[in-house]
Coordinates of C-alpha atoms in Angstrom, one line a residue:
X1 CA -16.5 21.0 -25.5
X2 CA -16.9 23.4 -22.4
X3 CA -19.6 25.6 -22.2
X4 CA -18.6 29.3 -22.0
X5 CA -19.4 30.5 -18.3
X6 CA -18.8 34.0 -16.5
X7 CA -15.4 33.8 -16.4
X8 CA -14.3 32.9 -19.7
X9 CA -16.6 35.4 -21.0
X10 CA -14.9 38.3 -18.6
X11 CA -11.2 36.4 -19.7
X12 CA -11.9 37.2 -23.7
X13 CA -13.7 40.6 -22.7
X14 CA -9.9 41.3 -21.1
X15 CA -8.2 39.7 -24.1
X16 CA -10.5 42.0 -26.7
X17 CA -9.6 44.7 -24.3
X18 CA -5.7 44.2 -24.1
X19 CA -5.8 43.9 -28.1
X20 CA -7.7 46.9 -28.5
X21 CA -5.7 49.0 -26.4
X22 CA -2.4 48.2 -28.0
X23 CA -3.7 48.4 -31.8
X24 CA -2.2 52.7 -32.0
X25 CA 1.4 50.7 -31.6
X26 CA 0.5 47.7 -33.5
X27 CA -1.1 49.6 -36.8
X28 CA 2.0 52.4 -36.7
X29 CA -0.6 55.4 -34.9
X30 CA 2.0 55.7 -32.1
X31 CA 5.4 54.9 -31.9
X32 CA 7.1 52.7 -29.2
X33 CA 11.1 53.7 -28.3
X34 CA 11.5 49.7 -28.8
X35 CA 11.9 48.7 -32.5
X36 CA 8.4 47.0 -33.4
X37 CA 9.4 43.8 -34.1
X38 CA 10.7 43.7 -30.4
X39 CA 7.3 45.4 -29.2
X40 CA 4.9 43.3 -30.8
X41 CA 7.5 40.2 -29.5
X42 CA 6.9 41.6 -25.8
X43 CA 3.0 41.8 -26.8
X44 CA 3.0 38.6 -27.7
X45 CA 4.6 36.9 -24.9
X46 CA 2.4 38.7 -22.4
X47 CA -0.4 37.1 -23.8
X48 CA 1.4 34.2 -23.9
X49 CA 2.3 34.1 -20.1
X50 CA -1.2 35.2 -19.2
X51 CA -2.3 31.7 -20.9
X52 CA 0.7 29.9 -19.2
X53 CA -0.6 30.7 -16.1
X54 CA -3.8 30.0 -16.1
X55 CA -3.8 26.9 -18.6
X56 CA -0.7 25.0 -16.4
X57 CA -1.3 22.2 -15.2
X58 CA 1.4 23.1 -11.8
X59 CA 1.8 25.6 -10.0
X60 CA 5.6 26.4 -10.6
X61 CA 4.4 26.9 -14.3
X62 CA 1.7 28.9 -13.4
X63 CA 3.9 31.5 -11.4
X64 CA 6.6 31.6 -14.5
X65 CA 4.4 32.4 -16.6
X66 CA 2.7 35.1 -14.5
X67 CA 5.7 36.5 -14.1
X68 CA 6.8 36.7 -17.6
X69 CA 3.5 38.6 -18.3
X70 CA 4.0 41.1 -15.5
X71 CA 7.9 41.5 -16.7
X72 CA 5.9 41.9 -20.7
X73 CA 4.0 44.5 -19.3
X74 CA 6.1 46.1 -18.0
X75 CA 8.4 46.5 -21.2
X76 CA 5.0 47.2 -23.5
X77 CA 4.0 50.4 -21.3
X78 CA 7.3 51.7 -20.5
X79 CA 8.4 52.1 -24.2
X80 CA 5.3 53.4 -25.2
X81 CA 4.8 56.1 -22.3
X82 CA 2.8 58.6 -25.1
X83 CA 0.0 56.0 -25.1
X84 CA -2.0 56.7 -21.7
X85 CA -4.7 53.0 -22.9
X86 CA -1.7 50.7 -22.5
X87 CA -1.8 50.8 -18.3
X88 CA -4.9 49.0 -18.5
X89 CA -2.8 46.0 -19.1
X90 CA -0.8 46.7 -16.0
X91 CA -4.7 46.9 -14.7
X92 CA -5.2 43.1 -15.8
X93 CA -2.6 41.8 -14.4
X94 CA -3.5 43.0 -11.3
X95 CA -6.9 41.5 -11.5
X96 CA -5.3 38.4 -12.0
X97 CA -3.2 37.6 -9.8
X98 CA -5.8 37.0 -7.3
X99 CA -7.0 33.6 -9.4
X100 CA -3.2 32.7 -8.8
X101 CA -1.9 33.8 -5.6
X102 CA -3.0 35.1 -2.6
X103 CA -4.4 38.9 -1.9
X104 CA -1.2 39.8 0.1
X105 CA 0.8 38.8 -3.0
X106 CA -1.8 40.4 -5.2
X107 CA -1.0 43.6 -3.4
X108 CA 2.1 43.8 -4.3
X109 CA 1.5 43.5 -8.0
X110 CA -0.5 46.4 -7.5
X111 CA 2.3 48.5 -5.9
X112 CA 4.8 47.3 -8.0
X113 CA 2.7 48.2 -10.7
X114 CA 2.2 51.7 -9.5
X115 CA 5.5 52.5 -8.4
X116 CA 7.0 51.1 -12.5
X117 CA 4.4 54.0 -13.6
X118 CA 5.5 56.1 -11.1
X119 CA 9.0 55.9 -12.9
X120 CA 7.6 56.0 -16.2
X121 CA 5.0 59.2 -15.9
X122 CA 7.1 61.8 -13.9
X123 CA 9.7 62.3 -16.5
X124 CA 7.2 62.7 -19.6
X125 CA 4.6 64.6 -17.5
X126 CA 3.6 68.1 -18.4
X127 CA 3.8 68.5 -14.2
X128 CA 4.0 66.3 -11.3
X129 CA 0.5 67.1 -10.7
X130 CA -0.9 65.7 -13.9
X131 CA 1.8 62.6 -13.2
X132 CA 0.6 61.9 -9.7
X133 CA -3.4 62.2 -10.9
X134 CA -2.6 59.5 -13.7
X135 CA -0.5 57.1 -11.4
X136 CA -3.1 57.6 -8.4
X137 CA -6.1 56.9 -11.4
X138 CA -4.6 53.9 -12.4
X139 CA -3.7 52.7 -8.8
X140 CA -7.4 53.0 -7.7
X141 CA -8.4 50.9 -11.2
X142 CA -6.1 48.5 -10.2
X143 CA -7.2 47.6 -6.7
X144 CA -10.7 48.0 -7.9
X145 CA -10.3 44.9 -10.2
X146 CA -7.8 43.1 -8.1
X147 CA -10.3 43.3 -5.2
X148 CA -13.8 42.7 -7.6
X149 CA -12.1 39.4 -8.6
X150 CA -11.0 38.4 -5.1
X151 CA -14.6 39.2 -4.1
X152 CA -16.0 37.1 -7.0
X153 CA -13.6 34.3 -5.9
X154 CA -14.9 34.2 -2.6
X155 CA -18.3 34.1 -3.5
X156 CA -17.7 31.1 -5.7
X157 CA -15.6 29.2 -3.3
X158 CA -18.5 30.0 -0.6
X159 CA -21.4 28.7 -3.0
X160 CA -19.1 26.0 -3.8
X161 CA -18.2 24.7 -0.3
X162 CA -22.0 25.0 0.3
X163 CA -22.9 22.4 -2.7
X164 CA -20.4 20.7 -1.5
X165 CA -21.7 20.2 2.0
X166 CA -25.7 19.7 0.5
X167 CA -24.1 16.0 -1.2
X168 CA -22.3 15.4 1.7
X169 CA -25.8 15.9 3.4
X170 CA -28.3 14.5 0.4
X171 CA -25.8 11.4 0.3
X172 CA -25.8 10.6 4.2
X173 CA -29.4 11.5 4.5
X174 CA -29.9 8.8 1.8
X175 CA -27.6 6.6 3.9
X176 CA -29.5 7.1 6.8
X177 CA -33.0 7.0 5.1
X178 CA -32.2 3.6 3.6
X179 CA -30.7 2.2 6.8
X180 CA -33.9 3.1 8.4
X181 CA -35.9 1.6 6.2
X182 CA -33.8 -1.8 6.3
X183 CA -34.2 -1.7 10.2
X184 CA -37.9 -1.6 9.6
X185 CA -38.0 -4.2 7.6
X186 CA -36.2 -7.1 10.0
X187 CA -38.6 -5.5 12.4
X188 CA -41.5 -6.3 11.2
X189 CA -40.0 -9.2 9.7
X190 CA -39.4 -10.8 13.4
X191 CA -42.2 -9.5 14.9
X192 CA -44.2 -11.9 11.8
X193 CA -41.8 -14.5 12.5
X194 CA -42.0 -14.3 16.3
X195 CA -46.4 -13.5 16.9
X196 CA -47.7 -15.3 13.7
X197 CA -45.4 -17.7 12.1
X198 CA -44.9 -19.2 16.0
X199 CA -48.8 -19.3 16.0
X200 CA -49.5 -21.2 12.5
X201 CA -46.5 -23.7 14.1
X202 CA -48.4 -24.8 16.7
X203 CA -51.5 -24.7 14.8
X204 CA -50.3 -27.1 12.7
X205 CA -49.0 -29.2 15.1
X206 CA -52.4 -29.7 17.0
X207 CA -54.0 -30.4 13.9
X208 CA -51.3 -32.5 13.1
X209 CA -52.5 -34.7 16.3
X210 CA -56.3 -34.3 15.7
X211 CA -55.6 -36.5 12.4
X212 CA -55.1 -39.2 14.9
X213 CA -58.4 -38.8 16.7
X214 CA -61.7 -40.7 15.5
X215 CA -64.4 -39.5 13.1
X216 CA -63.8 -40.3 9.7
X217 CA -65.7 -36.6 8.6
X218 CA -64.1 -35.0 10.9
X219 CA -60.8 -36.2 10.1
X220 CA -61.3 -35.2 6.6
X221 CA -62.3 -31.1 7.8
X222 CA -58.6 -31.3 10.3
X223 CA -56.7 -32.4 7.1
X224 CA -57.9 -29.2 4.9
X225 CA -57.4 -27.0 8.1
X226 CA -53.9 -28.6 8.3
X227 CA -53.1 -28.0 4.5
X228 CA -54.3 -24.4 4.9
X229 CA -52.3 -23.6 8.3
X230 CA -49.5 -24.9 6.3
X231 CA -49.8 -22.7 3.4
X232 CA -50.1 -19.7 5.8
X233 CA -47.0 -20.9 7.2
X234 CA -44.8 -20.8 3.9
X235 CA -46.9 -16.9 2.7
X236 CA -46.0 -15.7 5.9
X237 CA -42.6 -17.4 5.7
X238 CA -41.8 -15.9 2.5
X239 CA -43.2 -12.3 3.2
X240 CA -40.6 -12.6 6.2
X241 CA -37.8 -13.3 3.1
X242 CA -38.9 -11.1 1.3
X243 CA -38.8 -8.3 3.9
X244 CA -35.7 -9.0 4.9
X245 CA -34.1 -9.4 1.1
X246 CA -35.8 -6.2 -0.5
X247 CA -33.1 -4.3 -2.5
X248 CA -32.6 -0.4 -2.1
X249 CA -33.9 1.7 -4.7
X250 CA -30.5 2.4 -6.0
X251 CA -31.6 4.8 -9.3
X252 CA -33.8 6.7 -7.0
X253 CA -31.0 7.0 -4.3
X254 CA -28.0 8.3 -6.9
X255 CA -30.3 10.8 -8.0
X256 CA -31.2 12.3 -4.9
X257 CA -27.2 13.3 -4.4
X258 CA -26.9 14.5 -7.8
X259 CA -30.0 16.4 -7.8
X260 CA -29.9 20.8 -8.6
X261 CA -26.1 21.3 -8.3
X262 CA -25.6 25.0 -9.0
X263 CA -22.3 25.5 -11.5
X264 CA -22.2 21.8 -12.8
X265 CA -24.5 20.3 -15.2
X266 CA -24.4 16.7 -14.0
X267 CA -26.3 13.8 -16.0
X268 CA -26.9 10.0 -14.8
X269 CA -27.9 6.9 -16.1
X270 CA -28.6 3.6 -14.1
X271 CA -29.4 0.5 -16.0
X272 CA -32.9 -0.5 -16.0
X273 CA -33.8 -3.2 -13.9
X274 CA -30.3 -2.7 -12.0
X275 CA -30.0 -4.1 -8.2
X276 CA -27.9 -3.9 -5.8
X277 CA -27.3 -5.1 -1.9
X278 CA -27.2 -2.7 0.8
X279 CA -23.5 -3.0 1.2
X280 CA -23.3 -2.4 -2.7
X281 CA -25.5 0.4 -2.6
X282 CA -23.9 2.4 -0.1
X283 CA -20.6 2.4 -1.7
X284 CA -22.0 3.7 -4.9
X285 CA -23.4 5.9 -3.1
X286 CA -20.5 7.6 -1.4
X287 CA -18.4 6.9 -4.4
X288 CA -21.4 9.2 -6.5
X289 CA -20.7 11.7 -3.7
X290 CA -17.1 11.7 -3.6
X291 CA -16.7 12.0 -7.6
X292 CA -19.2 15.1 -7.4
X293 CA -17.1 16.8 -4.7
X294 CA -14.1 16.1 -6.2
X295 CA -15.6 17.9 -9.7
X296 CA -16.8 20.6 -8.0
X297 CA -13.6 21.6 -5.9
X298 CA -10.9 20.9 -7.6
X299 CA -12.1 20.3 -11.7
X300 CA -13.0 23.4 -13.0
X301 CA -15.6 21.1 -14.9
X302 CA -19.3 22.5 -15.6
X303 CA -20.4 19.5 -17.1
X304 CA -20.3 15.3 -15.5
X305 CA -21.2 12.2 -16.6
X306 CA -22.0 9.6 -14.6
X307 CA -23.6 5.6 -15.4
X308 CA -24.4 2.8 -13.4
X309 CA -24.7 -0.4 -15.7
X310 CA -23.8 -4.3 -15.5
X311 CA -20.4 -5.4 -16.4
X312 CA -19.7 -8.7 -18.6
X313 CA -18.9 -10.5 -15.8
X314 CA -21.8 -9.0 -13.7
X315 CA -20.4 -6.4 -11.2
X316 CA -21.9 -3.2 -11.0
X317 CA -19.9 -0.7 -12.5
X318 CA -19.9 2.9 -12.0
X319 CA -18.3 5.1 -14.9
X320 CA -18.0 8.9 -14.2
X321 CA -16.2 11.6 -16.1
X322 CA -16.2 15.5 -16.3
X323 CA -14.9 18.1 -19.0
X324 CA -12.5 19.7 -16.7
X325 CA -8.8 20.3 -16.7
X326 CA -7.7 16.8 -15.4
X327 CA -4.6 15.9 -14.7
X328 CA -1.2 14.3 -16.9
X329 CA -0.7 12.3 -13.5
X330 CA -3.4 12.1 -10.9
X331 CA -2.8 11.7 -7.3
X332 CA -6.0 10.4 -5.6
X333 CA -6.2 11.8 -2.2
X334 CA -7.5 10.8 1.3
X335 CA -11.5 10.7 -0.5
X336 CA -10.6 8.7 -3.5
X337 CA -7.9 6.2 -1.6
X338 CA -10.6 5.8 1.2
X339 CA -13.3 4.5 -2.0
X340 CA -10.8 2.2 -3.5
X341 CA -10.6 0.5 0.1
X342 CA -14.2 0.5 0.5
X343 CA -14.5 -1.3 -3.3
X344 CA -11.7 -3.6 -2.8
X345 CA -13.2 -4.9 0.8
X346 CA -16.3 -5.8 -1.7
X347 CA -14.4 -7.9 -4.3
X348 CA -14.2 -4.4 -6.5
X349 CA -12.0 -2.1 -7.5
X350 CA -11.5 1.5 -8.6
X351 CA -9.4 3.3 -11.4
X352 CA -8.9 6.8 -12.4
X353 CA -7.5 8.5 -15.4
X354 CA -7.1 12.5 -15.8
X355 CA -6.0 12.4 -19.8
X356 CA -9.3 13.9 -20.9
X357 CA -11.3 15.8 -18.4
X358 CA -10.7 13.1 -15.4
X359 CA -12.7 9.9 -15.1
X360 CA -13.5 7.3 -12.6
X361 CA -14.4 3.6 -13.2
X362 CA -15.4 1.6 -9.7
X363 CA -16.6 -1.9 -10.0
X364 CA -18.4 -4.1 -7.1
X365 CA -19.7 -7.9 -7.4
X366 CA -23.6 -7.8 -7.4
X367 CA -25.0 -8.9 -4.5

């Protein structure tokens, strides 16, 4: 279930509002020039196209039912013109059409707005005066709203954007931060290979031809000098392995690109004990990234879920999904197609389904 944020809190403020304003027509107080039924019809279906067209799921919908609501309005105020509250829904849907068009368009709505009141005042107006003082009232409330909630809009998509650019950098900084740390490691790894491991090679091989050399005692003293030249041979051999075969710290790397994401509650688990190869790691690290951005630009989700576990067959498999609108038939774009190519160049792969929020499954052999 989503969690209740600004927004939807200011939506059923607007929707209490609307109700409240058009309760003198609905409980009989004032009459409408419309026979009820048909008013409370027209009621209805502006709430219904206010839902439309912010609940569809495309954009043709979303303007149809806009539309309708602005046409509802219309109807509502016009037969009721003795009610000076019922403008103020003329006054939400002016603030918002900025979450479904842009300002220019928004605009408009306002004027057209004013100039329907315009109409509807002058003739029942005790003098043009007191007509032109409520049309100019309720064309100031009107681009008050319209431009409070492009303002809000802006400031989201600005914080947003920035969150979105702190993964990008959190996830390449842990790109590069690992890369570094792999470069250090076949560093020192040669450099042990190359001074010390060349060293113990030839110290073994001169004692290897003092055991030929006389002096029974002394014979028995180049023996256990050859037996411990040789041990230091395979420690050093294997710290050189093990240098060069040390897996990234993958739960400590997701984490960093999923850490303090203002607007979206994210949570993620990685298998204990769970490794991965550099190759490996990187992917799920860019896919972590990508599925983040993704939520936060185009999801409207304020929660994600995200594991990293073992498969059956042993792949690593990375399971992500949000509470956000999804979608009946998603697209993936450049991001998501670019993922699937890096999984698939591994031996993986990656799905998505946008039936219930929208979810991501990628899987890649373990190393």
């Amino acid at each position: 279930m989503r969690r209740l944020d600004t927004e939807m809190w200011a939506g059923i403020a607007m929707l209490v509002v609307s109700v409240a304003v058009a309760g003198p027509v609905l409980f009989g107080v004032v009459d409408a020039t419309l026979p009820r039924p048909w008013w409370i019809a027209a009621l209805v279906l502006f709430f219904a196209g206010l839902m439309t067209a912010f609940a569809g799921t495309r954009a043709v919908l979303r303007h149809a039912g806009f539309g309708a609501a602005v046409v509802c309005s219309w109807i509502v105020v016009g037969t009721t013109a003795a009610s000076g509250l019922l403008p103020v829904l003329l006054v939400v849907t002016a603030a918002s059409s900025v979450y479904l068009m842009p300002l220019a368009a928004g605009a408009g709505i306002v004027l057209a707005n004013t100039a329907f009141l315009a109409l509807v005042y002058w003739p029942v107006a005790g003098s043009t005066a007191e007509a032109a003082i409520s049309v100019g009232f309720y064309l100031l409330i009107q681009s008050a709203s319209m431009l409070s909630s492009a303002t809000l809009l802006k400031e989201q998509r600005m914080r947003r954007e920035l969150t979105e650019a702190h993964v990008e950098l959190r996830a390449a900084s842990v790109l590069l931060a690992e890369s570094a740390r792999t470069t250090e490691r076949l560093r020192i790894s040669r450099e042990l290979h190359d001074l010390i491991g060349h060293q113990l090679t030839v110290l073994a091989l001169e004692l290897e031809t003092a055991t030929h050399l006389d002096g029974p005692r002394s014979r028995e003293h180049v023996e256990r000098a050859n037996g411990v030249a040789r041990a230091l041979l395979r420690d050093v051999r294997g710290t050189v392995g093990q240098l060069r075969g040390e897996p990234p710290d993958l739960a400590a790397a997701l984490r960093e690109v999923v850490r303090e994401l203002p607007g979206l509650e994210v949570s993620l688990h990685v298998e204990d004990g769970i490794g991965a190869g550099e190759a490996e790691a990187g992917a799920l690290v860019r896919a972590v990234q990508e599925i983040v951005t993704n939520t936060l630009r185009h999801a409207g989700a304020t929660t994600l879920r995200m594991s990293v576990a073992t498969g059956p067959d042993g792949a690593l498999v990375l399971s992500a999904r949000d509470n956000g609108r999804g979608a009946v038939e998603p697209v993936p774009g450049n991001g998501l197609s670019g993922l699937r190519e890096r999984f698939e160049s591994l031996g993986g792969g990656l799905a998505v389904d946008g039936r219930d929020g929208f979810s991501v499954t990628a899987r890649v052999p373990a190393p």
